[in-house]
XYZ file of C-alpha atoms in Angstrom:
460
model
C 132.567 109.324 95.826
C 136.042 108.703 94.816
C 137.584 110.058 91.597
C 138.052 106.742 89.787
C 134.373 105.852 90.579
C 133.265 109.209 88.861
C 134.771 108.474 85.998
C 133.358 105.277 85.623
C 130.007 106.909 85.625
C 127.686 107.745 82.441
C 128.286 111.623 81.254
C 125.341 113.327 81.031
C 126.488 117.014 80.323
C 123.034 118.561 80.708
C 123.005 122.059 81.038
C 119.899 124.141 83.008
C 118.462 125.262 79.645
C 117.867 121.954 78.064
C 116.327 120.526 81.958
C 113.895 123.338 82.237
C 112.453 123.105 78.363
C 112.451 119.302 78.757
C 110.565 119.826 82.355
C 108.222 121.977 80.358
C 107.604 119.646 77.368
C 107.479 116.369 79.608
C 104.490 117.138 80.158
C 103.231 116.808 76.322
C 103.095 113.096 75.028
C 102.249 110.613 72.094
C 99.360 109.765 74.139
C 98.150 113.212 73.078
C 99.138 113.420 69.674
C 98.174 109.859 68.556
C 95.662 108.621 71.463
C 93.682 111.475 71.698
C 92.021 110.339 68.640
C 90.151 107.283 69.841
C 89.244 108.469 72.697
C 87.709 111.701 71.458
C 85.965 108.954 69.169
C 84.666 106.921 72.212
C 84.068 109.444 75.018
C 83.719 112.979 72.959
C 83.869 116.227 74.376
C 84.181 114.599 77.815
C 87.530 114.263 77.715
C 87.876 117.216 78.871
C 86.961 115.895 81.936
C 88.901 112.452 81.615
C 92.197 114.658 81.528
C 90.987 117.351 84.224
C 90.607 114.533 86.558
C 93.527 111.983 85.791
C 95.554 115.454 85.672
C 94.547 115.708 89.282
C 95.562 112.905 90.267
C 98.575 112.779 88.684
C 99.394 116.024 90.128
C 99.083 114.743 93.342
C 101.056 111.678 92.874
C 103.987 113.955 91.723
C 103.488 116.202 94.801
C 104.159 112.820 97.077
C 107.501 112.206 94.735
C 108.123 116.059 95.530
C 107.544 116.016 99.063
C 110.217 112.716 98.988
C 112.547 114.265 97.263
C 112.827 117.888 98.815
C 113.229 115.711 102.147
C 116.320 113.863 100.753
C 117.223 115.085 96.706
C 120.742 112.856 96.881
C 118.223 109.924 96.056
C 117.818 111.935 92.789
C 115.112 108.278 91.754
C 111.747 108.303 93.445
C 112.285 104.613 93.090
C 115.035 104.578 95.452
C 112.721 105.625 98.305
C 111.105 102.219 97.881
C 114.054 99.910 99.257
C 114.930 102.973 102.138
C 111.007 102.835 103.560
C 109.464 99.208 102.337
C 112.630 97.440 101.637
C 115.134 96.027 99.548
C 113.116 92.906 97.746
C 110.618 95.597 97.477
C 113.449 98.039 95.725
C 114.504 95.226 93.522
C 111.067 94.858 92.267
C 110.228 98.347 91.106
C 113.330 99.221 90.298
C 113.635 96.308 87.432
C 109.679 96.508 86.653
C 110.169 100.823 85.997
C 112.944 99.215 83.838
C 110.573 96.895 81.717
C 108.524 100.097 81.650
C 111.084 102.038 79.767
C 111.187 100.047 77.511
C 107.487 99.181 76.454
C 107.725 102.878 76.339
C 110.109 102.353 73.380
C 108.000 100.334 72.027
C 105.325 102.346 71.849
C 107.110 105.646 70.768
C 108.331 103.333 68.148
C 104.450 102.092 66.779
C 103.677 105.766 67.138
C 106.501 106.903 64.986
C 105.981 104.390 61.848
C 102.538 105.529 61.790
C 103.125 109.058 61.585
C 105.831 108.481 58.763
C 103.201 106.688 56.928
C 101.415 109.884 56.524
C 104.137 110.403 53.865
C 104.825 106.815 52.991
C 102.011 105.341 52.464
C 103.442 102.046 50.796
C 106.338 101.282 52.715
C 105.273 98.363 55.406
C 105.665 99.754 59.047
C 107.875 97.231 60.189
C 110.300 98.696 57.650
C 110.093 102.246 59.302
C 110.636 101.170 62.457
C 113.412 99.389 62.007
C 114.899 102.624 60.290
C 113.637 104.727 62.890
C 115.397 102.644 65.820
C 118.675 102.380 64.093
C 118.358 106.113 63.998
C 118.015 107.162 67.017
C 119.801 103.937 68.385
C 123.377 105.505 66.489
C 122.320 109.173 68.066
C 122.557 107.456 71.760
C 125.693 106.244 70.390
C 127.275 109.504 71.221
C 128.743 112.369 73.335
C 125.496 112.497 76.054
C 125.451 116.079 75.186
C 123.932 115.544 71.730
C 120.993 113.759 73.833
C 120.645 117.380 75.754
C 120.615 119.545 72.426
C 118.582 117.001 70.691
C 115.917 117.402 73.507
C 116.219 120.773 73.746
C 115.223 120.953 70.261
C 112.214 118.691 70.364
C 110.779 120.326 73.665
C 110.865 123.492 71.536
C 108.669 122.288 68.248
C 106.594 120.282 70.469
C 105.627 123.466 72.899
C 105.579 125.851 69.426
C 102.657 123.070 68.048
C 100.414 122.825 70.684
C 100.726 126.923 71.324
C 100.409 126.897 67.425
C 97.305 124.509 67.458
C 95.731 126.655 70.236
C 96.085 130.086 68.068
C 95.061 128.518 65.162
C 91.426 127.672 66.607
C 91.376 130.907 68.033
C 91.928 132.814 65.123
C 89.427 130.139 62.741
C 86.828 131.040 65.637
C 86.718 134.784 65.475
C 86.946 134.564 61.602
C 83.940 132.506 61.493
C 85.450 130.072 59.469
C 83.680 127.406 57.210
C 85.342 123.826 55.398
C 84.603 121.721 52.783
C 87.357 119.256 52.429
C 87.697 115.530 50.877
C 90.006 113.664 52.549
C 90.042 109.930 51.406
C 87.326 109.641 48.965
C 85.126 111.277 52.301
C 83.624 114.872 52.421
C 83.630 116.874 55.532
C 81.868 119.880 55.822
C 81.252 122.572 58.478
C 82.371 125.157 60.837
C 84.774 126.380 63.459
C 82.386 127.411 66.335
C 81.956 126.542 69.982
C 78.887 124.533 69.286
C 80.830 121.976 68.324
C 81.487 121.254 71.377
C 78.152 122.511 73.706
C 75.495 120.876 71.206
C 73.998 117.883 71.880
C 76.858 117.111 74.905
C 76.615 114.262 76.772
C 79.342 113.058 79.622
C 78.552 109.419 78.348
C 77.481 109.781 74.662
C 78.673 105.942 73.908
C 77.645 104.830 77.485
C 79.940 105.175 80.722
C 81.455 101.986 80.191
C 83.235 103.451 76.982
C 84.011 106.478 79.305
C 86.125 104.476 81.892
C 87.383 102.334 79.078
C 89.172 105.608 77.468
C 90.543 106.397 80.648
C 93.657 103.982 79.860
C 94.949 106.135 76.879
C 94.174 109.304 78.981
C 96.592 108.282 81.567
C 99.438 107.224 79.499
C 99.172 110.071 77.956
C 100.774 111.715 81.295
C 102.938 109.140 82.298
C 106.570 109.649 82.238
C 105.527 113.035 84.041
C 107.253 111.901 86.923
C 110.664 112.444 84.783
C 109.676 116.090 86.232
C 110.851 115.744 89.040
C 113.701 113.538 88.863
C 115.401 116.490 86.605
C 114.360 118.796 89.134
C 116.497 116.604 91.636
C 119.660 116.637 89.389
C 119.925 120.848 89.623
C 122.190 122.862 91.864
C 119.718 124.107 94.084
C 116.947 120.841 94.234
C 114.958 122.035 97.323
C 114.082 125.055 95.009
C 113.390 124.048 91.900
C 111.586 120.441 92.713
C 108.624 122.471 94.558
C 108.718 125.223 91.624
C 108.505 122.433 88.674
C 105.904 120.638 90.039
C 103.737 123.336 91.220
C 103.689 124.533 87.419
C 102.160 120.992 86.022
C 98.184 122.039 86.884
C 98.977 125.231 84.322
C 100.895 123.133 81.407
C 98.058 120.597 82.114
C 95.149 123.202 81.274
C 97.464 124.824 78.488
C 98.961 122.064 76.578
C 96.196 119.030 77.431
C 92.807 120.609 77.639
C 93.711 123.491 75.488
C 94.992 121.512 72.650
C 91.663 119.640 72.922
C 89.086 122.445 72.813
C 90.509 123.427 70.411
C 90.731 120.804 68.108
C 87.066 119.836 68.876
C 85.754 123.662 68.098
C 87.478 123.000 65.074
C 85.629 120.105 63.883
C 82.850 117.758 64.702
C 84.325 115.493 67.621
C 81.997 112.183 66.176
C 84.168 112.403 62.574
C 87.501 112.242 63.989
C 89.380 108.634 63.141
C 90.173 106.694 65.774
C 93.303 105.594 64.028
C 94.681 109.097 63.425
C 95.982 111.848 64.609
C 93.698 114.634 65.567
C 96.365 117.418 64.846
C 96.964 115.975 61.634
C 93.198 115.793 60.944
C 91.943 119.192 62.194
C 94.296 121.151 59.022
C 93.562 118.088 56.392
C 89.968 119.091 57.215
C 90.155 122.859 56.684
C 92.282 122.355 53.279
C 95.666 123.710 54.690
C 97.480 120.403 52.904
C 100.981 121.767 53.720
C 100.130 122.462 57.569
C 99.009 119.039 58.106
C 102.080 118.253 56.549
C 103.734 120.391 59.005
C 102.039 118.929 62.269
C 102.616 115.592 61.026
C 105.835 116.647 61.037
C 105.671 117.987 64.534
C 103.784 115.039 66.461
C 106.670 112.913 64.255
C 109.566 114.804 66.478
C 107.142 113.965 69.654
C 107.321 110.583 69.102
C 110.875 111.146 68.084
C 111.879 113.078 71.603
C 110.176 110.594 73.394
C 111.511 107.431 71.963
C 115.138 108.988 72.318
C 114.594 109.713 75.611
C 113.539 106.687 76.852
C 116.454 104.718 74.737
C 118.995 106.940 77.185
C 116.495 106.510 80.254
C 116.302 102.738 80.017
C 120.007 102.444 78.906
C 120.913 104.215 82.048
C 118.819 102.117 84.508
C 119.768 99.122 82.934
C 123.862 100.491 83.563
C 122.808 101.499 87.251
C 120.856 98.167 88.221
C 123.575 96.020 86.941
C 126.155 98.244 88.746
C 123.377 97.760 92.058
C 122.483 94.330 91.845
C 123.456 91.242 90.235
C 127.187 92.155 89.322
C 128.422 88.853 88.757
C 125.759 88.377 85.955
C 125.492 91.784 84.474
C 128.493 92.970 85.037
C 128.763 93.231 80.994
C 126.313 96.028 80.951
C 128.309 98.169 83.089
C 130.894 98.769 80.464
C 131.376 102.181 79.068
C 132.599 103.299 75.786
C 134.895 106.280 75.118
C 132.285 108.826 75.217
C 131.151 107.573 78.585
C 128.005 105.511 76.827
C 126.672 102.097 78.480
C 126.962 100.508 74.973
C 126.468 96.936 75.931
C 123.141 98.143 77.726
C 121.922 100.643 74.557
C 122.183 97.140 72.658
C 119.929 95.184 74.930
C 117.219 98.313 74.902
C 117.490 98.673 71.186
C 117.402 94.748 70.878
C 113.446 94.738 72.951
C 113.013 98.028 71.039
C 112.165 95.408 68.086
C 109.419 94.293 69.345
C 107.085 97.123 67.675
C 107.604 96.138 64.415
C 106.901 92.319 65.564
C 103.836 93.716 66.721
C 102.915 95.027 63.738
C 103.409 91.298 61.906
C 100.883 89.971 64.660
C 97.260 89.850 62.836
C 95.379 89.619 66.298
C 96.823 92.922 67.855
C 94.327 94.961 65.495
C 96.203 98.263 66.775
C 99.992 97.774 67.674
C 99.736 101.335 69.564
C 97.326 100.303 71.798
C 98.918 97.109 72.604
C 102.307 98.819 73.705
C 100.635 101.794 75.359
C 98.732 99.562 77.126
C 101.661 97.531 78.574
C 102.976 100.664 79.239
C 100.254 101.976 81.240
C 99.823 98.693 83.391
C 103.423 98.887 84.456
C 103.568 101.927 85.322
C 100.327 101.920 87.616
C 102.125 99.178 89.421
C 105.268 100.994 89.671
C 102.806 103.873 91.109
C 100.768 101.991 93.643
C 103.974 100.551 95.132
C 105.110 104.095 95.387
C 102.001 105.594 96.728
C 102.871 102.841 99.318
C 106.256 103.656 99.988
C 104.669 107.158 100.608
C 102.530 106.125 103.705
C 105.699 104.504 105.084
C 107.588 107.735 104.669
C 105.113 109.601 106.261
C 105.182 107.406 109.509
C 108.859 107.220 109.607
C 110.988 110.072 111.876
C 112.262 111.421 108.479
C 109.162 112.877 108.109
C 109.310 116.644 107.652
C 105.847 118.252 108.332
C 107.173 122.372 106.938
C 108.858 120.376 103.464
C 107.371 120.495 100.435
C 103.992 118.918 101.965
C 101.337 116.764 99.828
C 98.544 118.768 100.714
C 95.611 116.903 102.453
C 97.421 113.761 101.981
C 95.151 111.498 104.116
C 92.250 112.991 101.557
C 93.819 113.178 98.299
C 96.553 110.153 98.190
C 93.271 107.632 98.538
C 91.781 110.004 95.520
C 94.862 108.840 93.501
C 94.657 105.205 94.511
C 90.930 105.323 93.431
C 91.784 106.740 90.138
C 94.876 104.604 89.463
C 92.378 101.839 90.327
C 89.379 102.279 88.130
C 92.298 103.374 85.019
C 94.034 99.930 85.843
C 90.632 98.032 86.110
C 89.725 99.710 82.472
C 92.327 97.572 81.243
C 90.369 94.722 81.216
C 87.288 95.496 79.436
C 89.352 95.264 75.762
C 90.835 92.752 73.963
C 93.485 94.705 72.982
C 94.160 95.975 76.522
C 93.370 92.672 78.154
C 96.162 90.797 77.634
C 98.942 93.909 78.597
C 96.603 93.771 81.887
C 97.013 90.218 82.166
C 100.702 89.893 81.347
C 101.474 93.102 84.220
C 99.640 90.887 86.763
C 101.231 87.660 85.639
C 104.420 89.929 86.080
C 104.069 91.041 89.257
C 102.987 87.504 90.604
C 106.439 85.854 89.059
C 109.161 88.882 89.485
C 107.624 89.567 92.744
C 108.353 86.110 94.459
C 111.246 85.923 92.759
C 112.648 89.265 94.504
C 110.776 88.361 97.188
C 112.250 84.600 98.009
C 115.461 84.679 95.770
C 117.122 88.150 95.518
C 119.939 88.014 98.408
C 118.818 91.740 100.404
């Protein structure tokens, strides 16, 4: 690359301490913090076993980016593998659509973030915070792409020190044989940190299994973005190292920080009294008294949302700069501009412009949760971003650039149809909501339109 293109390219100025921490804390989500409490509300202690198994699978499906990208890391994208091995329509297609899905993931974060400031301002309408919240975080992409790093850095930290925190906590009410009697919105709760909390009266379908399957939708986008992972992996000095060495860690941050988290909370409390609307963090130390703590991991799930939402403003901003460099330059070539501290500004506008659509969700009375809605179009995008990669795998594997002693998926021809079953049954969950239906709807509706678009129009 010559030296007047590399200037002409976004400055990231990452350093190896702020990839590794924001490896580790990829893997913890608002899908956690926020979603975990309906679906501890539908499915109970069973999700347990919602996460152990969409962990697997995800697992897997990072393995098959792994084994990609140890074979060639100069792709650095995952996506990029799709236009080498299926083709370029094909390219065009998931590349744009993982765009989209950046920034329903904004959207989201953004829902997710207005309702945890409500914990503290009640009266304010959430619209109102959201708007704040974006213009924010909008003026923090604004600058030097090093304050992105240290800002992440930061976040990865409180988020790991909460869950860790939220872990010892239950541990420590546990062995003290602790007891609660707390009123929390003119409500009384009453009882006691034990493991019967959890092992009495368990059922794996206590509200039937259709609820079960239904639940798995939150579950999984509570671990998507994980394939960030290994894309940061890809950007260090020594790839074919530390892409094998990231990923391999996931099953371990999935047990610590997922399932964990969750037995904990529910030895903590009776699972069937948790809101679905709220957080389960915040809940578990409003329920044993500790005002100021829940204050505190309000606080905490707040910077979640936060990290995540400021991470996928610079990940969407920086897709949208590289597809208009890629494709369409006559038409986009306005979104390629850079300003003096090497920031697509043009293309931060346009992200922070559909950012805005949270707090129009919040203004629509038949989206009963505005959460669900974006997580849900969040979810559906990404599955289809997934099963086109999962495809793009097969191809790989039956192409001469296969490498059979790499960084191998193991039992591929066992375990990648495992993940297509599970990304299957999560994507057919979709439909059985009315708040989920129409996201579903809308991603198929999307796939049909874009797709024969890039399929008949887009010049390869």
């Amino acid at each position: 690359m010559k030296n007047e293109d590399l200037a002409e390219q976004p400055k990231l100025g990452l350093k190896n301490r702020h990839i590794q921490l924001i490896a580790i804390a990829g893997t913890i989500g608002t899908g956690l913090f926020l979603g975990a409490g309906k679906t501890i509300e539908m499915i109970g202690p069973s999700i347990i076993f919602s996460y152990i198994i969409v962990g697997i699978a995800m697992f897997i499906f990072l393995r098959t980016i792994g084994e990609l990208l140890y074979q060639d890391p100069t792709q650095h994208s995952f996506l990029n593998f799709t236009t080498k091995y299926v083709g370029s329509r094909a390219g065009y297609f998931v590349q744009w659509t993982y765009w989209l899905v950046l920034v329903f993931v904004c959207v989201s974060e953004l829902t997710a973030i207005g309702t945890y400031i409500q914990f503290w301002l009640p009266s304010v309408p959430l619209w109102l915070i959201e708007i704040v919240a974006l213009a924010l975080l909008f003026g923090l992409n604004t600058l030097n792409a090093r304050f992105f790093g240290e800002t992440e850095f930061w976040f990865a930290i409180i988020k790991v020190a909460a869950i860790l925190g939220m872990i010892g906590t239950a541990v420590f009410l546990l062995f003290g044989h602790f007891s609660y009697s707390s009123l929390i919105q003119g409500q009384t709760y009453q009882g006691s940190v034990s493991i019967s909390n959890i092992t009495n009266g368990f059922s794996l379908f206590p509200k039937g299994i259709m609820n079960w399957v239904s639940a798995l939708q939150m579950v999984m986008f509570a671990f998507t973005s994980m394939e960030f992972i290994g894309m940061t992996a890809a950007e260090t000095e020594n790839p074919q190292k530390t892409i094998p060495k990231a990923i391999n860690q996931i099953p371990i941050r999935i047990l610590i920080f997922y399932v964990g988290a969750l037995l904990s909370i529910m030895t903590i409390f009776d699972w069937q009294h948790i809101p679905a609307d709220k957080s389960p963090f915040v809940m578990v130390f409003q329920l044993i008294g500790i005002k100021w703590a829940a204050a505190l991991i309000n606080f905490v799930v707040l910077t979640s949302a936060g990290s995540a939402l400021n991470s996928s403003l610079f990940s969407a901003t920086r897709n949208m700069y590289a597809l208009s460099k890629q494709h369409d330059r006559g038409k986009l070539t306005a979104f390629t501009k850079l300003s003096t501290h090497g920031i697509p500004l043009n293309a931060l506008f346009l992200v922070g412009g559909l950012s805005l659509f949270a707090p129009v969700l919040t203004l629509i009375p038949q989206i009963q949760n505005a959460f669900d809605f974006a997580a849900s179009c969040t979810t559906n995008l990404f599955l289809i971003v997934y099963f086109i990669h999962l495809y793009t795998f097969f191809n790989y594997r039956k192409s001469e650039d296969f490498i059979p002693d790499g960084f191998i998926t193991p039992q591929a021809k066992i375990t990648v149809p495992f993940v297509l079953l599970i990304f299957t049954v999560v994507f057919i969950s979709l439909f059985l909501h009315t708040d989920t239906l129409f996201p579903a709807l809308g991603a198929i509706i999307w796939t049909i339109c874009f797709g024969s678009y890039s399929k008949f129009r887009h010049n390869a």
